[in-house]
XYZ file of C-alpha atoms in Angstrom:
752
model
C -19.086 31.212 -0.502
C -17.867 33.634 -3.119
C -14.536 35.033 -4.125
C -12.839 38.407 -3.823
C -12.971 40.018 -7.224
C -9.708 41.787 -8.169
C -10.716 43.716 -11.205
C -11.722 41.371 -13.956
C -8.864 38.986 -13.930
C -6.968 38.037 -17.068
C -9.702 36.643 -19.283
C -9.034 35.855 -22.870
C -5.595 34.241 -22.559
C -6.756 30.784 -21.525
C -9.892 28.710 -21.900
C -13.446 29.942 -21.539
C -14.193 29.808 -17.826
C -17.901 29.180 -18.394
C -17.074 26.108 -20.433
C -14.606 24.961 -17.811
C -17.119 25.161 -14.972
C -19.839 23.561 -17.082
C -17.650 20.472 -17.448
C -17.428 19.917 -13.698
C -19.811 17.983 -11.474
C -21.504 19.710 -8.543
C -18.848 18.803 -5.943
C -15.979 19.733 -8.260
C -17.614 23.049 -9.120
C -18.067 23.841 -5.425
C -14.403 23.037 -4.774
C -13.234 25.248 -7.655
C -15.355 28.337 -6.928
C -15.262 28.366 -3.108
C -12.187 30.429 -2.397
C -12.382 32.254 0.954
C -11.733 30.284 4.138
C -10.644 26.748 5.000
C -11.829 23.865 2.846
C -11.291 20.132 3.249
C -11.980 18.105 0.131
C -12.328 14.363 0.716
C -11.600 13.136 -2.782
C -11.985 9.450 -3.483
C -9.774 7.578 -5.947
C -10.490 8.545 -9.547
C -12.744 11.460 -8.541
C -10.884 14.090 -10.575
C -9.060 15.865 -7.730
C -6.081 16.851 -9.901
C -8.503 18.399 -12.395
C -10.271 20.244 -9.575
C -6.972 21.624 -8.206
C -5.841 22.771 -11.647
C -9.211 24.384 -12.394
C -9.245 26.115 -9.019
C -5.815 27.616 -9.718
C -7.051 28.776 -13.134
C -10.258 30.148 -11.560
C -8.268 32.197 -9.051
C -6.093 33.636 -11.815
C -8.647 34.103 -14.608
C -11.774 35.013 -12.629
C -10.557 36.427 -9.341
C -7.543 38.203 -10.809
C -5.035 36.723 -8.371
C -1.420 36.824 -9.511
C 0.071 33.314 -9.860
C 2.954 34.369 -7.608
C 0.447 34.809 -4.777
C -0.721 31.191 -4.920
C 1.031 28.202 -3.376
C 0.085 24.739 -4.597
C 1.858 21.917 -2.758
C 2.211 18.435 -4.245
C 4.071 15.461 -2.795
C 6.363 14.557 -5.699
C 8.345 16.548 -8.207
C 6.617 14.602 -10.970
C 3.187 15.673 -9.685
C 4.366 19.288 -9.495
C 5.543 19.169 -13.116
C 2.245 17.677 -14.281
C 0.287 20.299 -12.321
C 2.279 23.131 -13.931
C 1.583 21.705 -17.384
C -2.141 21.458 -16.675
C -2.339 25.000 -15.343
C -0.315 26.377 -18.241
C -2.724 24.682 -20.663
C -5.661 26.313 -18.859
C -4.304 29.838 -18.408
C -1.789 30.152 -21.223
C 0.538 31.801 -18.705
C 4.100 30.607 -18.153
C 3.949 32.023 -14.636
C 2.443 29.204 -12.596
C 3.320 30.597 -9.172
C 4.649 28.355 -6.457
C 3.752 24.813 -7.548
C 6.158 22.620 -5.643
C 6.735 20.035 -2.939
C 7.049 21.185 0.675
C 10.822 20.691 0.520
C 11.072 22.433 -2.849
C 9.125 25.407 -1.548
C 11.398 25.596 1.512
C 14.346 25.810 -0.866
C 12.647 28.838 -2.466
C 12.214 30.466 0.961
C 15.804 29.763 2.017
C 17.264 30.943 -1.283
C 15.604 34.261 -0.559
C 16.089 34.490 3.201
C 18.910 32.083 4.239
C 20.987 35.087 5.364
C 18.695 35.173 8.424
C 20.494 32.045 9.673
C 23.943 32.924 8.363
C 23.823 30.583 5.388
C 24.638 31.605 1.813
C 21.973 31.575 -0.881
C 23.937 28.842 -2.674
C 23.635 26.096 -0.070
C 23.722 22.393 -0.876
C 20.631 20.194 -0.703
C 21.896 16.776 0.397
C 20.583 13.446 -0.853
C 21.275 9.942 0.506
C 24.402 9.542 -1.625
C 25.806 12.761 -0.140
C 24.923 11.572 3.361
C 26.660 8.222 2.775
C 29.753 10.038 1.504
C 29.808 12.090 4.720
C 29.361 8.961 6.800
C 32.293 7.340 4.996
C 34.507 10.271 5.999
C 33.338 10.089 9.629
C 33.839 6.335 9.875
C 37.391 6.613 8.556
C 38.232 9.575 10.831
C 36.939 7.945 14.024
C 37.814 4.336 13.251
C 34.195 3.205 13.099
C 32.996 0.161 11.182
C 29.668 -1.205 9.982
C 29.655 -3.358 13.106
C 29.267 -0.176 15.118
C 26.374 0.937 12.925
C 25.369 0.317 9.318
C 24.921 3.313 7.027
C 21.193 2.644 6.834
C 20.898 2.594 10.624
C 23.096 5.674 10.848
C 20.791 7.575 8.483
C 17.761 6.400 10.482
C 19.453 7.344 13.757
C 20.282 10.821 12.474
C 16.683 11.330 11.358
C 15.268 10.077 14.683
C 17.553 12.364 16.674
C 16.667 15.332 14.469
C 12.932 14.759 14.558
C 12.365 13.199 17.997
C 15.281 13.063 20.405
C 17.014 16.378 19.722
C 14.515 18.502 17.795
C 16.533 21.656 18.546
C 19.669 20.244 16.876
C 19.485 22.869 14.132
C 20.331 25.601 16.649
C 23.835 24.113 16.920
C 24.181 24.332 13.139
C 23.039 27.952 13.180
C 24.491 29.341 16.430
C 27.764 27.425 16.958
C 30.921 28.277 15.062
C 32.425 25.618 12.833
C 35.312 25.193 15.291
C 33.018 24.694 18.292
C 30.837 22.225 16.376
C 33.930 20.294 15.305
C 35.131 20.112 18.915
C 31.725 18.778 19.984
C 32.188 16.056 17.372
C 35.748 15.264 18.501
C 34.701 15.109 22.179
C 31.985 12.529 21.452
C 32.673 9.059 22.885
C 29.681 6.938 21.894
C 29.568 5.861 18.207
C 26.058 7.309 17.823
C 27.253 10.698 19.138
C 30.357 10.604 16.933
C 28.179 9.998 13.893
C 25.488 12.528 14.779
C 27.684 15.469 15.774
C 30.182 14.620 13.053
C 27.356 14.708 10.530
C 26.185 18.123 11.774
C 29.776 19.349 11.491
C 30.102 18.007 7.946
C 26.789 19.638 7.012
C 27.833 23.048 8.287
C 31.293 22.706 6.764
C 29.839 22.557 3.233
C 26.694 24.598 3.983
C 24.606 21.531 3.260
C 21.018 20.902 4.323
C 19.170 17.590 4.181
C 15.412 17.252 3.766
C 14.748 17.525 7.506
C 16.883 20.668 7.750
C 14.994 22.462 4.964
C 11.734 22.605 6.903
C 13.445 23.029 10.306
C 15.475 26.016 9.100
C 12.403 27.561 7.473
C 10.333 27.195 10.640
C 13.211 28.647 12.684
C 13.393 31.709 10.440
C 9.638 32.191 10.777
C 9.809 31.909 14.579
C 12.790 34.266 14.983
C 11.931 36.740 12.242
C 8.243 37.694 12.387
C 8.868 40.220 9.629
C 9.983 37.492 7.217
C 7.123 35.208 8.270
C 4.611 37.972 7.633
C 6.218 38.736 4.269
C 5.565 35.163 3.080
C 2.137 35.025 4.726
C 1.040 38.164 2.915
C 2.529 36.973 -0.365
C 0.683 33.634 -0.292
C -2.956 34.670 -0.493
C -4.180 31.174 -1.337
C -2.644 27.873 -0.247
C -3.629 24.534 -1.766
C -2.226 21.181 -0.608
C -2.666 17.942 -2.537
C -2.424 14.444 -0.991
C -3.048 15.933 2.449
C -3.423 12.456 3.961
C 0.360 12.055 3.527
C 1.330 15.180 5.513
C 3.657 14.883 8.530
C 4.084 17.027 11.656
C 6.743 19.402 10.311
C 4.817 19.952 7.088
C 1.688 20.603 9.127
C 3.549 23.236 11.184
C 4.770 24.902 8.011
C 1.236 24.958 6.653
C -0.003 26.599 9.857
C 2.714 29.236 9.666
C 2.039 30.095 6.018
C -1.748 30.428 6.167
C -1.825 32.576 9.302
C -2.574 35.886 7.565
C -5.091 35.386 4.737
C -6.410 32.121 6.212
C -7.334 30.741 2.803
C -6.469 27.058 3.004
C -7.629 24.350 0.611
C -6.572 20.738 1.250
C -7.385 17.654 -0.795
C -6.921 14.091 0.337
C -8.361 10.640 0.847
C -7.916 8.997 4.248
C -8.430 5.616 2.568
C -5.192 6.172 0.637
C -2.908 6.910 3.597
C -0.037 4.493 2.920
C 3.024 6.377 4.143
C 2.805 6.340 7.957
C 6.238 4.668 7.998
C 7.711 7.975 6.875
C 5.734 10.164 9.293
C 2.346 10.655 7.621
C -0.533 10.888 10.063
C -4.128 10.425 8.961
C -5.399 12.533 11.891
C -4.340 15.809 10.240
C -6.952 15.261 7.549
C -9.590 13.655 9.745
C -9.311 16.336 12.473
C -8.765 19.454 10.345
C -12.224 20.779 11.246
C -11.262 20.633 14.942
C -8.054 22.575 14.352
C -9.827 25.112 12.147
C -13.432 25.640 13.299
C -15.642 26.645 10.422
C -13.872 24.328 7.997
C -16.141 23.355 5.131
C -15.959 19.750 3.941
C -16.632 18.820 0.320
C -17.045 15.159 -0.613
C -15.927 14.205 -4.118
C -17.035 10.590 -4.374
C -17.988 10.243 -8.031
C -15.426 7.971 -9.636
C -14.586 8.519 -13.311
C -11.919 5.850 -13.536
C -13.275 2.414 -12.724
C -16.257 0.217 -13.561
C -18.985 -0.415 -10.953
C -17.675 -3.969 -10.469
C -14.194 -2.762 -9.556
C -15.529 -0.080 -7.214
C -17.855 -2.522 -5.464
C -14.915 -4.808 -4.661
C -12.774 -1.868 -3.483
C -15.597 -0.492 -1.287
C -16.191 -3.939 0.210
C -12.494 -4.290 1.055
C -11.878 -0.885 2.644
C -15.101 -1.077 4.665
C -13.295 -3.549 6.959
C -11.092 -0.739 8.280
C -12.295 0.867 11.493
C -10.393 4.173 11.570
C -11.826 5.985 8.557
C -14.575 8.268 7.301
C -17.350 5.958 6.177
C -17.918 6.564 2.496
C -18.277 4.704 -0.779
C -16.970 5.525 -4.216
C -19.858 6.166 -6.613
C -19.488 4.735 -10.125
C -20.185 6.821 -13.211
C -19.047 4.381 -15.895
C -21.089 1.662 -17.552
C -20.893 -1.870 -16.089
C -17.892 -3.916 -17.137
C -16.367 -7.317 -16.557
C -16.523 -8.887 -13.077
C -13.450 -8.849 -10.841
C -11.618 -12.134 -11.412
C -9.963 -14.135 -8.661
C -7.585 -17.054 -9.180
C -5.878 -19.350 -6.668
C -3.060 -21.306 -8.311
C -1.191 -24.299 -6.927
C 2.222 -22.627 -7.166
C 3.796 -19.247 -7.947
C 4.727 -20.563 -11.369
C 1.151 -21.649 -12.059
C -0.073 -18.247 -10.892
C 2.288 -16.563 -13.347
C 1.231 -18.962 -16.124
C -2.437 -18.072 -15.547
C -1.585 -14.384 -15.770
C 0.230 -15.006 -19.046
C -2.890 -16.681 -20.448
C -5.114 -13.791 -19.376
C -2.750 -11.122 -20.696
C -2.317 -12.891 -24.019
C -6.087 -13.292 -24.355
C -6.563 -9.553 -23.780
C -3.839 -8.727 -26.278
C -5.314 -11.006 -28.920
C -8.590 -9.188 -28.307
C -6.986 -5.894 -29.279
C -5.707 -4.564 -25.938
C -2.175 -3.084 -26.238
C 0.424 -4.516 -23.862
C 0.966 -1.071 -22.356
C -2.669 -0.954 -21.214
C -1.986 -3.811 -18.793
C -0.186 -3.558 -15.453
C 1.030 -6.148 -12.949
C 1.180 -4.882 -9.353
C 2.775 -6.524 -6.316
C 3.559 -5.744 -2.677
C 7.349 -6.142 -2.939
C 9.834 -6.425 -5.805
C 10.851 -10.004 -5.035
C 7.355 -11.209 -5.937
C 8.070 -10.316 -9.574
C 10.587 -13.143 -10.141
C 8.148 -15.871 -11.199
C 6.167 -13.374 -13.294
C 9.271 -12.152 -15.107
C 10.360 -15.696 -15.919
C 6.896 -16.572 -17.237
C 6.799 -13.399 -19.360
C 10.219 -14.128 -20.819
C 9.253 -17.723 -21.590
C 6.037 -16.602 -23.272
C 7.812 -13.684 -25.014
C 5.497 -11.109 -23.461
C 7.222 -7.697 -23.494
C 7.336 -5.989 -20.118
C 8.956 -3.080 -18.322
C 9.786 -2.647 -14.653
C 8.519 0.713 -13.411
C 10.633 2.413 -10.757
C 12.957 -0.488 -10.430
C 15.094 -2.968 -12.319
C 14.220 -6.411 -13.587
C 14.773 -9.256 -11.137
C 17.862 -10.696 -12.820
C 19.301 -7.217 -13.256
C 19.287 -6.374 -9.552
C 22.671 -5.903 -7.960
C 22.450 -8.731 -5.426
C 21.160 -11.204 -8.042
C 23.957 -10.291 -10.469
C 26.491 -10.658 -7.650
C 25.164 -14.118 -6.747
C 25.252 -15.266 -10.392
C 28.791 -13.858 -10.748
C 29.930 -15.994 -7.788
C 28.413 -19.092 -9.404
C 30.127 -18.215 -12.706
C 33.456 -17.968 -10.905
C 33.150 -21.606 -9.844
C 32.821 -22.659 -13.482
C 34.453 -20.074 -15.735
C 36.789 -17.890 -13.612
C 36.028 -15.141 -16.143
C 37.234 -11.571 -15.764
C 33.766 -9.985 -15.700
C 32.672 -12.141 -12.778
C 36.002 -11.648 -11.018
C 35.808 -7.865 -11.269
C 32.266 -7.933 -9.905
C 32.870 -10.047 -6.783
C 36.596 -9.840 -5.982
C 36.071 -7.055 -3.463
C 32.430 -7.750 -2.514
C 32.462 -8.141 0.452
C 35.545 -5.974 1.053
C 38.803 -7.954 0.773
C 41.217 -5.017 0.537
C 41.587 -5.586 -3.199
C 41.408 -1.938 -4.127
C 42.313 0.027 -7.235
C 46.095 -0.305 -6.861
C 46.071 -4.084 -6.478
C 43.480 -4.592 -9.227
C 45.613 -2.451 -11.558
C 48.616 -4.687 -10.783
C 46.558 -7.777 -11.631
C 45.457 -6.239 -14.924
C 49.060 -5.432 -15.842
C 50.202 -8.977 -15.003
C 47.284 -10.575 -16.892
C 48.037 -8.479 -19.964
C 51.759 -9.350 -19.842
C 51.152 -13.084 -19.338
C 47.962 -13.410 -21.409
C 45.934 -14.906 -18.581
C 42.774 -14.202 -16.648
C 42.689 -11.873 -13.665
C 41.927 -14.823 -11.409
C 45.004 -16.666 -12.685
C 47.014 -13.520 -12.144
C 45.856 -13.505 -8.537
C 46.798 -17.196 -8.138
C 50.304 -16.494 -9.483
C 50.868 -13.533 -7.171
C 49.309 -14.646 -3.894
C 52.702 -14.776 -2.166
C 53.786 -11.356 -3.361
C 54.112 -8.620 -0.724
C 51.474 -6.530 -2.486
C 48.770 -9.048 -1.542
C 49.825 -9.600 2.023
C 47.325 -8.183 4.452
C 44.429 -8.817 2.057
C 41.766 -11.510 1.985
C 42.797 -12.642 -1.484
C 43.665 -16.139 -0.292
C 40.207 -16.496 1.290
C 38.651 -15.736 -2.095
C 40.875 -18.279 -3.840
C 40.143 -20.949 -1.226
C 36.401 -20.256 -1.577
C 36.447 -20.618 -5.368
C 38.665 -23.712 -5.411
C 36.888 -25.621 -2.643
C 33.326 -24.921 -3.784
C 34.264 -25.566 -7.407
C 35.436 -29.051 -6.429
C 32.234 -29.648 -4.451
C 29.853 -28.310 -7.102
C 29.873 -31.367 -9.367
C 26.872 -33.541 -8.628
C 25.585 -31.130 -5.972
C 22.224 -29.333 -6.371
C 22.718 -25.798 -7.639
C 20.507 -24.424 -4.852
C 22.880 -25.948 -2.269
C 25.920 -24.541 -4.067
C 24.371 -21.067 -4.050
C 23.566 -21.309 -0.342
C 27.162 -22.308 0.398
C 28.561 -19.491 -1.764
C 26.454 -16.812 -0.107
C 27.302 -18.049 3.381
C 31.008 -18.795 2.999
C 31.769 -15.672 0.969
C 30.280 -13.492 3.678
C 27.877 -11.903 1.155
C 24.696 -12.576 3.143
C 26.408 -11.429 6.334
C 27.347 -8.194 4.551
C 23.717 -7.550 3.556
C 22.492 -8.279 7.085
C 25.082 -5.858 8.458
C 23.896 -3.198 6.010
C 20.276 -3.837 6.980
C 19.347 -4.678 3.357
C 16.294 -6.845 4.019
C 14.834 -6.347 0.542
C 18.053 -7.647 -1.032
C 18.032 -10.649 1.294
C 14.422 -11.319 0.263
C 15.483 -11.202 -3.382
C 18.239 -13.751 -2.741
C 15.726 -16.024 -1.004
C 13.522 -15.710 -4.082
C 16.506 -16.660 -6.288
C 17.032 -19.799 -4.191
C 13.345 -20.624 -4.653
C 13.672 -20.110 -8.424
C 16.701 -22.406 -8.648
C 14.959 -25.065 -6.570
C 11.924 -24.903 -8.876
C 14.188 -25.174 -11.927
C 15.900 -28.223 -10.458
C 12.655 -29.994 -9.623
C 11.168 -29.383 -13.072
C 14.277 -30.287 -15.081
C 15.325 -33.469 -13.312
C 18.697 -34.796 -12.200
C 20.483 -33.667 -15.362
C 20.708 -30.108 -14.045
C 24.297 -28.985 -13.587
C 25.704 -25.635 -12.608
C 26.687 -25.056 -16.264
C 23.113 -25.823 -17.394
C 21.648 -23.390 -14.928
C 24.110 -20.620 -15.803
C 23.207 -20.985 -19.486
C 19.505 -20.867 -18.560
C 19.801 -17.794 -16.367
C 21.949 -15.979 -18.954
C 18.979 -15.996 -21.310
C 16.802 -14.486 -18.615
C 19.301 -11.841 -17.574
C 20.157 -10.893 -21.161
C 16.615 -9.859 -22.034
C 15.905 -6.271 -22.995
C 13.182 -5.015 -20.703
C 13.439 -1.273 -21.043
C 10.452 0.859 -20.038
C 9.656 2.331 -23.450
C 7.304 0.923 -26.020
C 4.268 -1.337 -25.987
C 5.012 -3.400 -22.891
C 3.192 -4.678 -19.845
C 3.974 -2.428 -16.860
C 5.244 -4.085 -13.680
C 5.610 -2.211 -10.394
C 5.055 -2.203 -6.641
C 1.767 -0.796 -5.381
C 3.580 2.146 -3.784
C 5.052 3.000 -7.190
C 1.559 2.771 -8.729
C 0.105 5.431 -6.397
C -1.385 8.172 -8.558
C -1.375 6.051 -11.742
C -4.168 4.212 -13.555
C -4.340 1.411 -16.112
C -7.141 -0.113 -18.192
C -6.329 -3.617 -16.894
C -4.660 -4.441 -13.570
C -3.356 -7.780 -12.304
C -2.640 -7.821 -8.571
C -0.560 -10.911 -7.796
C 0.963 -12.423 -4.660
C -2.263 -12.051 -2.627
C -0.976 -14.351 0.102
C -0.664 -13.972 3.858
C 2.915 -12.964 4.654
C 3.311 -11.344 1.252
C 0.304 -9.060 1.198
C -0.295 -8.192 3.979
C 3.426 -8.151 4.664
C 4.810 -10.467 7.296
C 6.417 -7.367 8.875
C 3.072 -5.938 10.058
C 3.047 -5.798 13.861
C 0.060 -3.616 14.857
C -3.620 -3.268 13.987
C -2.912 0.264 12.735
C -0.248 -1.084 10.406
C -2.667 -3.771 9.202
C -5.225 -1.069 8.391
C -2.551 0.685 6.356
C -1.857 -2.554 4.474
C -5.583 -2.763 3.683
C -5.485 0.847 2.458
C -2.566 -0.164 0.255
C -4.690 -2.976 -1.187
C -7.464 -0.438 -1.762
C -5.019 1.752 -3.686
C -4.053 -1.254 -5.814
C -7.660 -2.139 -6.689
C -8.549 1.442 -7.584
C -5.731 1.702 -10.152
C -7.864 -0.436 -12.505
C -10.195 1.168 -15.057
C -11.827 -1.662 -17.033
C -10.545 -4.974 -15.732
C -9.175 -6.248 -12.418
C -7.701 -9.664 -11.648
C -6.563 -10.843 -8.213
C -4.392 -13.913 -7.781
C -2.647 -15.954 -5.113
C -0.494 -19.082 -5.021
C -0.940 -22.157 -2.851
C 1.715 -24.679 -1.901
C 4.475 -23.868 0.542
C 7.027 -21.161 1.061
C 10.733 -21.837 0.823
C 10.848 -22.299 4.603
C 8.188 -25.009 4.418
C 5.325 -22.930 5.816
C 1.967 -23.312 4.016
C 0.789 -20.487 1.790
C -2.674 -19.133 2.548
C -4.753 -16.703 0.495
C -4.609 -13.131 1.778
C -7.173 -11.866 4.276
C -7.777 -9.063 1.781
C -9.243 -11.588 -0.664
C -11.457 -12.916 2.105
C -12.466 -9.340 3.064
C -14.214 -8.847 -0.280
C -17.824 -10.033 -0.517
C -17.573 -13.371 -2.417
C -20.586 -12.346 -4.518
C -18.423 -9.594 -6.021
C -15.696 -11.969 -7.235
C -15.676 -14.220 -10.281
C -13.479 -17.051 -9.030
C -11.878 -19.386 -11.537
C -12.467 -22.303 -9.192
C -13.937 -23.073 -5.802
C -11.694 -22.491 -2.815
C -11.701 -25.651 -0.734
C -13.522 -25.290 2.561
C -10.545 -26.824 4.344
C -8.150 -24.253 2.897
C -10.422 -21.353 3.801
C -10.869 -22.739 7.314
C -7.097 -23.055 7.798
C -6.529 -19.590 6.336
C -9.094 -17.975 8.650
C -7.570 -19.756 11.665
C -4.113 -18.469 10.709
C -5.507 -14.958 10.241
C -7.260 -15.029 13.626
C -4.015 -16.143 15.244
C -2.241 -13.267 13.523
C -4.855 -10.810 14.833
C -4.260 -12.013 18.387
C -0.520 -11.480 17.904
C -1.182 -7.929 16.703
C -3.147 -7.201 19.862
C -0.328 -8.594 21.992
C 2.193 -6.338 20.294
C 0.233 -3.113 20.616
C 1.429 -2.173 24.086
C 4.979 -2.766 23.045
C 4.500 -0.650 19.956
C 3.435 2.319 22.066
C 7.088 2.837 22.976
C 8.903 4.513 20.098
C 12.521 5.509 19.467
C 13.291 8.762 21.213
C 10.826 8.215 24.058
C 12.091 8.706 27.621
C 11.538 5.776 30.022
C 12.288 4.839 33.610
C 13.657 1.458 34.743
C 13.405 0.162 38.296
C 17.146 -0.630 38.406
C 18.858 1.487 35.732
C 16.844 4.700 36.102
C 16.067 7.100 33.274
C 16.918 6.312 29.670
C 15.992 6.856 26.051
C 14.508 4.242 23.713
C 16.868 3.813 20.744
C 15.118 0.975 18.953
C 12.139 -1.386 19.230
C 12.435 -5.024 18.162
C 8.922 -6.373 17.734
C 10.190 -9.850 16.935
C 11.990 -10.095 20.287
C 9.367 -8.044 22.145
C 12.206 -5.916 23.446
C 13.679 -2.416 23.389
C 17.196 -1.090 23.007
C 17.597 1.601 25.679
C 20.449 3.991 26.383
C 20.277 4.648 30.110
C 21.644 7.973 31.312
C 23.978 6.392 33.838
C 25.348 3.640 31.598
C 27.943 3.940 28.838
C 26.404 1.364 26.490
C 22.789 0.646 25.484
C 20.991 -2.421 26.856
C 18.294 -4.773 25.613
C 15.259 -4.643 27.866
C 12.234 -6.905 27.527
C 8.861 -5.279 27.959
C 7.647 -7.957 30.320
C 10.731 -7.794 32.523
C 8.794 -5.828 35.085
C 10.866 -2.743 35.344
C 10.121 -0.304 32.524
C 7.743 2.578 32.726
C 7.158 4.881 29.805
C 6.919 8.625 30.175
C 3.962 10.601 28.930
C 6.296 12.994 27.094
C 9.862 13.153 25.891
C 11.159 15.426 28.618
C 11.334 12.991 31.493
C 8.525 14.850 33.263
C 4.945 13.750 33.473
C 2.778 10.843 34.346
C 4.376 7.424 34.201
C 2.561 4.565 32.529
C 3.391 0.871 33.022
C 4.474 -1.135 29.999
C 2.734 -4.488 29.528
C 1.539 -4.454 33.081
C 4.966 -3.806 34.559
C 4.866 -2.372 38.047
C 5.648 1.297 38.369
C 8.776 1.642 40.481
């Protein structure tokens, strides 16, 4: 299919187009030069999709004569958008790179031009999570709410669920209601969830603020109510290109449909095998079923991989082939054969990290720069043992998109509590005195500083001397003092791991994190306990709290900035879109990767896609590793099913896996698969769905607890939500969210 010629284009400013096309393979060239109509490009990892997108933009400008301002190119991150602009500028020589942006960024452009259609000024605020939390703080103080009513994290999730699922027309209140009426709706609310939701809408309108959900909702509303404005943007955007289409959600899909309705020139690029964001609304079906939505869609397969060796691709193909819901395809290697994919099963996490150190050092001594090596993991807490091994071996490293283990807030807080038991130093006191909240705010802390300066003592001593003063009545200062004094007396001769457990429990710190819903931080604290236990067992009975604090100070004081020649460490999600000559994927254990939080077969397929993404980050060398032994809770550690998914002939194992271990691992995996099947019916009920109960009548699902196999439901006739077990025999789900339609029994429950 050809292109519409616009009069010779703008040749001569950028590169020679003939040379550009000559450097593309057949599939890439087809993608670049096919302009009119709907195109779906299935682009495998490392297939040059970013190059194809950039060249297509340049082709439209240089050859077809399309103005850059008439082209929309959507990426999924601001970083990707910046890189795309740089590429296109290098190709065309033109500073005008049109609309190259994220969906949300492009909506900002639309609203800055047309926000008057909804009564909003052009200078509206785009709200981030910090802004949302600040609003929530105001609401909680105004209405006397506490974190026991709802944590900030749950409040943000609740607001998003209500906006996207339960009350999708919420934005009409923000647009149509006056500020006074919206405030009254907030003040009339009785339930905490309603107070928070309507109060949040009021706060948004009060400052003309829009969060990410609002940006697309408001844009779609303008397009639905103002056909003239919709047509203006449709006519302006002659060509629409969307990268990472496998990550698109329902609202973004609607926006795409609205924008391409005039010229009908749509070009999407994606890889269903790299769909790893369903937890934030991405749906693989939009890519897989695009040809059904747009008959006549042409599909282009870009399977030639220019990144990885044949050995790496063979392992990745073997792994992802175990997924059922996918387009069957294999990445095709173009590079010369390289080293086999290595696989190592260590006895412990520490031994796993030690093996990685040996491999990394060997590569470095062979001339490979540290920065050409990356360590990937499923979750940040897995990095603890690796970081300690790197520090001990003096291997420079940098944490990408995160902070080093001993620099994380919860770890620093825990260490500060331990330091208080020994040193009572001011730095530790300032860090933990009001964490959790003890009503020791700025005024009282200022008084302590003044007293300490006048009497030449520590802040803690100042607190001891002033406990009976009126200023500290009504605070929890005495609880802090009692905690420090009692645990300090008990610490001598007691294992450090036990002391830490007592500190975290008795201080209320762990309870605070559970209340906030900070599971990742709790996981990090569990990893710290494991690290201390390992240190104790390897150092003998001589270990004291002072010894450990000196040891950990060396770890925490290390400079691990991101710049320079350093090994890169990051989660797999952070590695999406990146590539490295040598990749080490560690923590390949059941319960770690795949995550223990997986509850459905669909979620397990996404975990496998995540593993596929990890493997395909590697260019020249790939090493997979797991640790044996037992977890901190005493459960045995088994190698990941993803290791067992790969054809053994494709792996160069450092030692033979014992038949007994493999047999036990497969039995555990089969048991897990049965559990996933048992949970699937439960998982079909989602927050926001309307249900009917035999006793309580109609209600709305607020939350699903897969661990308890239960739902939290707000019934219409009851003032407070109730827990309802799926097998209780009285719940029937609705086919839609309106309360009308065919009823379906849940887990075999009888339809009332």
